[in-house]
Each structure stands twice: as C-alpha cells, then as structure tokens.
Rosetta silent file (secondary structure, phi, psi, omega in degrees, C-alpha in Angstrom):
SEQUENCE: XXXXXXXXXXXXXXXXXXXXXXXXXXXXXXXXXXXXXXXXXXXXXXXXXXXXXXXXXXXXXXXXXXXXXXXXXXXXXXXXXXXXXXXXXXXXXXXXXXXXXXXXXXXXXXXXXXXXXXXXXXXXXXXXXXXXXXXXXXXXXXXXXXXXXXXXXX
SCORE:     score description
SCORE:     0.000 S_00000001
   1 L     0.000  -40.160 -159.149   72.375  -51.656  -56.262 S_00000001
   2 H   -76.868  -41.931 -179.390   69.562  -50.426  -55.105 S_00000001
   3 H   -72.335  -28.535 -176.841   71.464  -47.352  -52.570 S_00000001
   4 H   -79.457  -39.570 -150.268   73.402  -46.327  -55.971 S_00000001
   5 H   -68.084  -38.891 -164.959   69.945  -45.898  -58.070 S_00000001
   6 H  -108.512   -2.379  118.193   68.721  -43.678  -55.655 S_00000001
   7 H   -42.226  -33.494  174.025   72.156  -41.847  -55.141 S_00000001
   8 H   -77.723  -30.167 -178.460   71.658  -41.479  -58.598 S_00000001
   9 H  -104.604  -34.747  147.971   68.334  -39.591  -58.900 S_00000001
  10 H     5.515  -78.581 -164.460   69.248  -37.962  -55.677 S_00000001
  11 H   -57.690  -32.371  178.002   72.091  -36.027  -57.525 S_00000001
  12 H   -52.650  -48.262 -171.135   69.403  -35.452  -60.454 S_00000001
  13 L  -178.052  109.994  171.562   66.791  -33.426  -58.056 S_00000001
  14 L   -59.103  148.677  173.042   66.850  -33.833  -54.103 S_00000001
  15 L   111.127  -35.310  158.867   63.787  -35.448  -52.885 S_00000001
  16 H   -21.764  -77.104 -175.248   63.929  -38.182  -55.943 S_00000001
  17 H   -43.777  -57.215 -177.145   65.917  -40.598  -53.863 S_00000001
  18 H   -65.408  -47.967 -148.429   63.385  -40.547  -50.366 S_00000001
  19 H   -76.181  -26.284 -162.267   59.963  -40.901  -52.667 S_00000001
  20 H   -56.211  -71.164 -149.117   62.171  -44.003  -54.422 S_00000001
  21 L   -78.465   -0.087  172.043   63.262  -44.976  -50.954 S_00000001
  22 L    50.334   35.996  149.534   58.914  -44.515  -49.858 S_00000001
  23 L   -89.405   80.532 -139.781   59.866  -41.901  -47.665 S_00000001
  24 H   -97.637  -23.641  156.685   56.948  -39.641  -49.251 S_00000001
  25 H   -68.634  -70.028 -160.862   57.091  -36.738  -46.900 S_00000001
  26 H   -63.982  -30.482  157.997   60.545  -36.094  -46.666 S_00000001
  27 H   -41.607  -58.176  167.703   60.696  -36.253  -50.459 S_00000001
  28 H   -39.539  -71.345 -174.729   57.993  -33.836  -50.583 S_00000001
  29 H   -24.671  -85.588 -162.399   59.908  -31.780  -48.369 S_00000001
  30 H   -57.689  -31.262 -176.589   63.659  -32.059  -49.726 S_00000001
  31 H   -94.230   -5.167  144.439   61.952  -31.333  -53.479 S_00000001
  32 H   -31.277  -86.030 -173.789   59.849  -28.304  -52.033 S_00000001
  33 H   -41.421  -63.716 -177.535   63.104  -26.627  -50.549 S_00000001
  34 H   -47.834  -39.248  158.305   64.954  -27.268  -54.060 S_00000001
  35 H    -9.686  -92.046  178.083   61.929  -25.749  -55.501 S_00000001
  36 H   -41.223  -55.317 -174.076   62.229  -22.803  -53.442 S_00000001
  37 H   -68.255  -38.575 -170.774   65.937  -22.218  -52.938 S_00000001
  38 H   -54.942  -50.000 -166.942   66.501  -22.926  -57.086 S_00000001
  39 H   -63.387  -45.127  179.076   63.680  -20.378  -58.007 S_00000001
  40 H   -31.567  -74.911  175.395   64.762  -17.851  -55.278 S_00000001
  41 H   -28.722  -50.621 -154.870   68.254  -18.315  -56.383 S_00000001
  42 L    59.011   34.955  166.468   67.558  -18.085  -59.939 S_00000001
  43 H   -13.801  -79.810 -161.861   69.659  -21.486  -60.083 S_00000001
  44 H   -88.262  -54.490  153.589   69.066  -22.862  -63.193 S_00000001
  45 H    -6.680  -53.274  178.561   69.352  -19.514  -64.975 S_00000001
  46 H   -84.335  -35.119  158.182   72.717  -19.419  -63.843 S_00000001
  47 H   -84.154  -17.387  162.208   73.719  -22.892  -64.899 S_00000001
  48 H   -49.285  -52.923  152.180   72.278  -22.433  -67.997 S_00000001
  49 H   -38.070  -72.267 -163.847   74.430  -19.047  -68.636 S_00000001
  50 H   -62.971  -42.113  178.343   77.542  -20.916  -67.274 S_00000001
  51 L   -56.254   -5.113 -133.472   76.791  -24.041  -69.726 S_00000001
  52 L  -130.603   -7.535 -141.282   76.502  -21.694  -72.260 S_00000001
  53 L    35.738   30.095  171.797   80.018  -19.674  -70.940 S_00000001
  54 L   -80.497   37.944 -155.595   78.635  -16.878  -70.186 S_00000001
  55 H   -58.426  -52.143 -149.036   79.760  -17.196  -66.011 S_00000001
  56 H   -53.519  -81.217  169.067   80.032  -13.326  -65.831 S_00000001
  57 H   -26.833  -85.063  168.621   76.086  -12.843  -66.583 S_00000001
  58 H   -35.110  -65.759  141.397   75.394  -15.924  -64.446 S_00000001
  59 H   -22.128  -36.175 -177.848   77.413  -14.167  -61.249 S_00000001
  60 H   -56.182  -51.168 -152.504   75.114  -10.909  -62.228 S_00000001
  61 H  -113.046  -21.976  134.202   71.581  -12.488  -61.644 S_00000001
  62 L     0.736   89.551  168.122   72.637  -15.061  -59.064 S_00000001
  63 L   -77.478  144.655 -164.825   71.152  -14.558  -55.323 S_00000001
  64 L  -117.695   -3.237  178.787   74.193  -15.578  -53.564 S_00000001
  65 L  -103.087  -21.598  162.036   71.962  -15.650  -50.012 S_00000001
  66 H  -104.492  -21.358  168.343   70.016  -18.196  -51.452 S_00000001
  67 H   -44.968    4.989 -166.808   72.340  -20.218  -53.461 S_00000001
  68 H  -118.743   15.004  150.285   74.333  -20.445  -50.266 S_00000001
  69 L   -90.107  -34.860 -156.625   71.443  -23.226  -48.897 S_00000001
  70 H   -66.405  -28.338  148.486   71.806  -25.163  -51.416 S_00000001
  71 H   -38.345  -40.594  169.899   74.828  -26.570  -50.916 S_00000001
  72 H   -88.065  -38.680  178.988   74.043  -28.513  -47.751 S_00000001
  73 H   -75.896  -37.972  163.216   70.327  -29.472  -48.961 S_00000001
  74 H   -38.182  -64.519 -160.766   71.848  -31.200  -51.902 S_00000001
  75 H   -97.302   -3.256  150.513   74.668  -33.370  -50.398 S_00000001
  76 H   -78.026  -44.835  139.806   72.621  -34.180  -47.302 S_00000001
  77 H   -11.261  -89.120 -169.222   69.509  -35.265  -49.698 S_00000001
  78 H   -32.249  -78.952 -174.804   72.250  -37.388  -51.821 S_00000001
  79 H   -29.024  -47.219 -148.388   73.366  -38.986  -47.601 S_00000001
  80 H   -80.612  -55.226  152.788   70.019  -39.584  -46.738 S_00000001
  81 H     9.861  -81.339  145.312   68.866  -40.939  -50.101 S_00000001
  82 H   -20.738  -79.895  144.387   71.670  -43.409  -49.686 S_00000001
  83 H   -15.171  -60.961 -164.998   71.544  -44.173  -46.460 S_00000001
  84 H   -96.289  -39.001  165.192   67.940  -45.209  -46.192 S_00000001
  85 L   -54.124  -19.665  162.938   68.350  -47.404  -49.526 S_00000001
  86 L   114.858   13.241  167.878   71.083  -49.655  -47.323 S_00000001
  87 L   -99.944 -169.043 -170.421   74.942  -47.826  -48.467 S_00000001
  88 L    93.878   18.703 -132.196   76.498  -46.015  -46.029 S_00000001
  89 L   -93.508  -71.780 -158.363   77.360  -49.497  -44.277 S_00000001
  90 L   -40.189  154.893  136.423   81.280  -48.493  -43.579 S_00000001
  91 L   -78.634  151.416 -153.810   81.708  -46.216  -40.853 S_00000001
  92 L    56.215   32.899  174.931   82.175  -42.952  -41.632 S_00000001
  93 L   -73.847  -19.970 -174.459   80.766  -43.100  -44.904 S_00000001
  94 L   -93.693   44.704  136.837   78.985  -39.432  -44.625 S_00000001
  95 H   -91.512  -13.592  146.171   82.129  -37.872  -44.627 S_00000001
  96 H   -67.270   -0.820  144.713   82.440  -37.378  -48.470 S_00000001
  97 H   -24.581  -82.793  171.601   79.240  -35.952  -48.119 S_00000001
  98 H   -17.905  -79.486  146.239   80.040  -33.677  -45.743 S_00000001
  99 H   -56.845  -32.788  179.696   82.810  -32.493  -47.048 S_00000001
 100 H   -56.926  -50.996  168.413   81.881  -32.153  -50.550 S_00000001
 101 H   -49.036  -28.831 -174.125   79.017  -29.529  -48.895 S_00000001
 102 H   -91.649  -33.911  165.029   81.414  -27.834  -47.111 S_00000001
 103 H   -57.339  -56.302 -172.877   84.112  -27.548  -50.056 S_00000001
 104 H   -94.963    2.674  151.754   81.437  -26.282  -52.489 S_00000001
 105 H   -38.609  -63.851 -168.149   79.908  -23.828  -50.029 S_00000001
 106 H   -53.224  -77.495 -175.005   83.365  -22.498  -49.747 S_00000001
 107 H   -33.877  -40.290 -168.679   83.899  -22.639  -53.231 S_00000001
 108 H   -86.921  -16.670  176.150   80.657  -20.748  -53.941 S_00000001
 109 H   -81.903  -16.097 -176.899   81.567  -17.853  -51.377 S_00000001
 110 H  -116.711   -6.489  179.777   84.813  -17.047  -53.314 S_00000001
 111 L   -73.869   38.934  171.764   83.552  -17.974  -56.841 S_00000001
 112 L  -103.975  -38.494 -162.267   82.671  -14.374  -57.347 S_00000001
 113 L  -102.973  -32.734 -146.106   86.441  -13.006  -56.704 S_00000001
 114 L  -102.773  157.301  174.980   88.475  -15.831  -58.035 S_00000001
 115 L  -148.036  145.717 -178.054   89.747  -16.587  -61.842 S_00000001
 116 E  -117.553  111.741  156.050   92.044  -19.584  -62.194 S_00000001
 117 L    82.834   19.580  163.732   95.098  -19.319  -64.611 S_00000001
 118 L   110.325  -27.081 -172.331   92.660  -15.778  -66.277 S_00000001
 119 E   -89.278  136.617  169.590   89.282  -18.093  -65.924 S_00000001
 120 L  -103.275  106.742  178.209   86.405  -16.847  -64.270 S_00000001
 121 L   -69.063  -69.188 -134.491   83.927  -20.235  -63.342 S_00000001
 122 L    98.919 -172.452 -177.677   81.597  -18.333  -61.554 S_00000001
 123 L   -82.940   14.223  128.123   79.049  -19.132  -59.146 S_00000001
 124 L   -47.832 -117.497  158.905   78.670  -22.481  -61.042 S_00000001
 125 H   -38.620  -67.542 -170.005   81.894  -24.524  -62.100 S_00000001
 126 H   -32.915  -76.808  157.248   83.902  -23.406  -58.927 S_00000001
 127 H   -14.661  -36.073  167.825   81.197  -25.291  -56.865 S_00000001
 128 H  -105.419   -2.315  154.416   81.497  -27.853  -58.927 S_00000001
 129 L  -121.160   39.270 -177.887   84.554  -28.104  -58.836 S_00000001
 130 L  -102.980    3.986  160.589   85.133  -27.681  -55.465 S_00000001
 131 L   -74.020   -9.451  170.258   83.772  -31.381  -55.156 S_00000001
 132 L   -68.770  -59.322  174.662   86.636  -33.060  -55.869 S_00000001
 133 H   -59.762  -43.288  170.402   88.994  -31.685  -53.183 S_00000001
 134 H   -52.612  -51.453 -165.602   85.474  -32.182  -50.722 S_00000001
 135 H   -67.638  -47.593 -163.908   85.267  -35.845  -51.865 S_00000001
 136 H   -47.827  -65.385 -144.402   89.147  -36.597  -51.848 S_00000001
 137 H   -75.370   17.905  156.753   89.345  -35.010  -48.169 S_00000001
 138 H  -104.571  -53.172  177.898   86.390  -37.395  -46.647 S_00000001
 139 H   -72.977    8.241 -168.373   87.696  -40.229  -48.020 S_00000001
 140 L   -94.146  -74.273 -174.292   91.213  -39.459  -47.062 S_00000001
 141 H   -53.927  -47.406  109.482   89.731  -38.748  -43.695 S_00000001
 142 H     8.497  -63.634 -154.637   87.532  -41.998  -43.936 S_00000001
 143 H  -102.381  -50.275  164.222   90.098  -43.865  -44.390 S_00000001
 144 H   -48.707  -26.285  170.001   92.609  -42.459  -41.755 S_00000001
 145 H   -61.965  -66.017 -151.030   89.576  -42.593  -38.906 S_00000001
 146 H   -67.683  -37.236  177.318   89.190  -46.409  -40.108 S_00000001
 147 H   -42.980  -69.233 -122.660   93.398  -46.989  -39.689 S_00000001
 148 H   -92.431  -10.640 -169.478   93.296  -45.240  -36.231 S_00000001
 149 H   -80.939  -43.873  173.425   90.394  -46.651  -35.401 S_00000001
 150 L   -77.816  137.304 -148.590   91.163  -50.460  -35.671 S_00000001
 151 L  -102.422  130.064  179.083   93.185  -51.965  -33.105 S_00000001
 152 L   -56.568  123.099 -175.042   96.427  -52.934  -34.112 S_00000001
 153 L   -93.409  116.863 -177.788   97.482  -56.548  -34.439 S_00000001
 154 L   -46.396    0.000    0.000  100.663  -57.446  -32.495 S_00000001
C-alpha cells in the first residue's frame, strides 16, 4: 500500500514521493528541477489554457526546450518514488515507466504539427495521451521478457 501512496503523490508533484519515502535530498532535488523546468516552461500556463481548450494559445507561450525535460523527470520521479517504497518487486517493472517517458516525449515533439480527426491537443493532451500506448507497450514488453525469460517446463 504503502509504494501506491507514494506513486500517488509522485504523479501529483515529483519529489512528493522521496520526502514520503525520507529520502529528503533527493526530494528536494526532484521538486527543485520541477520548479525550474515548470516555471521555465511556462507549464502550468499551458495546462491551464489546454483545460480551458484553448491548446492553440497554450502551443504559443510553451518553451518546447524546456518542456522537453520534463518528460523523463516526471516518470523517473514516479520509478523511484515507487521503487524505494517496496513496488517494483516483478522484474522489469520500470518498463511502463520508461516507456510512458519515451511515448510522451515523442508525443510532445509532434504535438505542435499534429490534429487528430481536425483536433489540435497541443503541447498538453497529446502527451497525455501518449501514455497509454507508453504504458500498454512496457507491459506488453514486461510481460513477453517474463514468457521468454522463464524456462520452459517439459
């Protein structure tokens, strides 16, 4: 229980999870950098515009060189968070992680050019919904590693 609660305030504001987890530097740290990249970025400006549907404004004032750490400091936070709280047991549990960073990176480098079906998400909603396809393909991946991995019983 205790690895979801602090998965849970993880996803709320990296650095949450580690002070939970009495790791009081690297909390420090991981909520510094969010600090930093969100103001740089102008972050919450831009989800606030996108809650609001306004994506097009939100893509205007958007630094896309620093939004494009954020991606990794987030879903590695969330891992370590986890992690240190006692989940992560399976092997090859930080590959939804992983992928979900690498999926909404992606996602955030083309959510400028793309509109789906006439919608433009923006530098927002793509990203967030490029976690889906990131989570499916680590636990997809997860779970084929654990097949091939395990020795077959005659």
């Amino acid at each position: 229980m205790k690895a979801i609660e602090t998965l849970l305030w993880s996803i709320a504001l990296p650095g949450f999870g580690q002070l939970l987890n009495k790791k009081y530097v690297k909390g420090i740290a991981f909520i510094f950098l969010e600090l930093l990249i969100n103001t740089q970025s102008q972050f919450n400006e831009a989800i606030r515009l996108s809650f609001l549907g306004r994506t097009y404004e939100a893509a205007n004032i958007v630094d896309i060189g620093w939004l494009m750490f954020y991606p990794c400091l987030y879903f590695f936070a969330m891992w370590d968070a986890f992690k240190d709280a006692g989940g992560g047991q399976t092997p090859y549990s930080f590959l939804p992680f992983v992928f979900s960073a690498y999926f909404v990176t992606v996602g955030l480098m083309y959510s400028f050019d793309v509109t789906i079906a006439g919608i433009f998400f923006g530098p927002i909603w793509l990203p967030i919904l490029s976690v889906i396809p990131g989570l499916a393909v680590g636990w997809l991946l997860q779970i084929v590693l654990l097949k091939w991995r395990r020795p077959s019983i005659p």
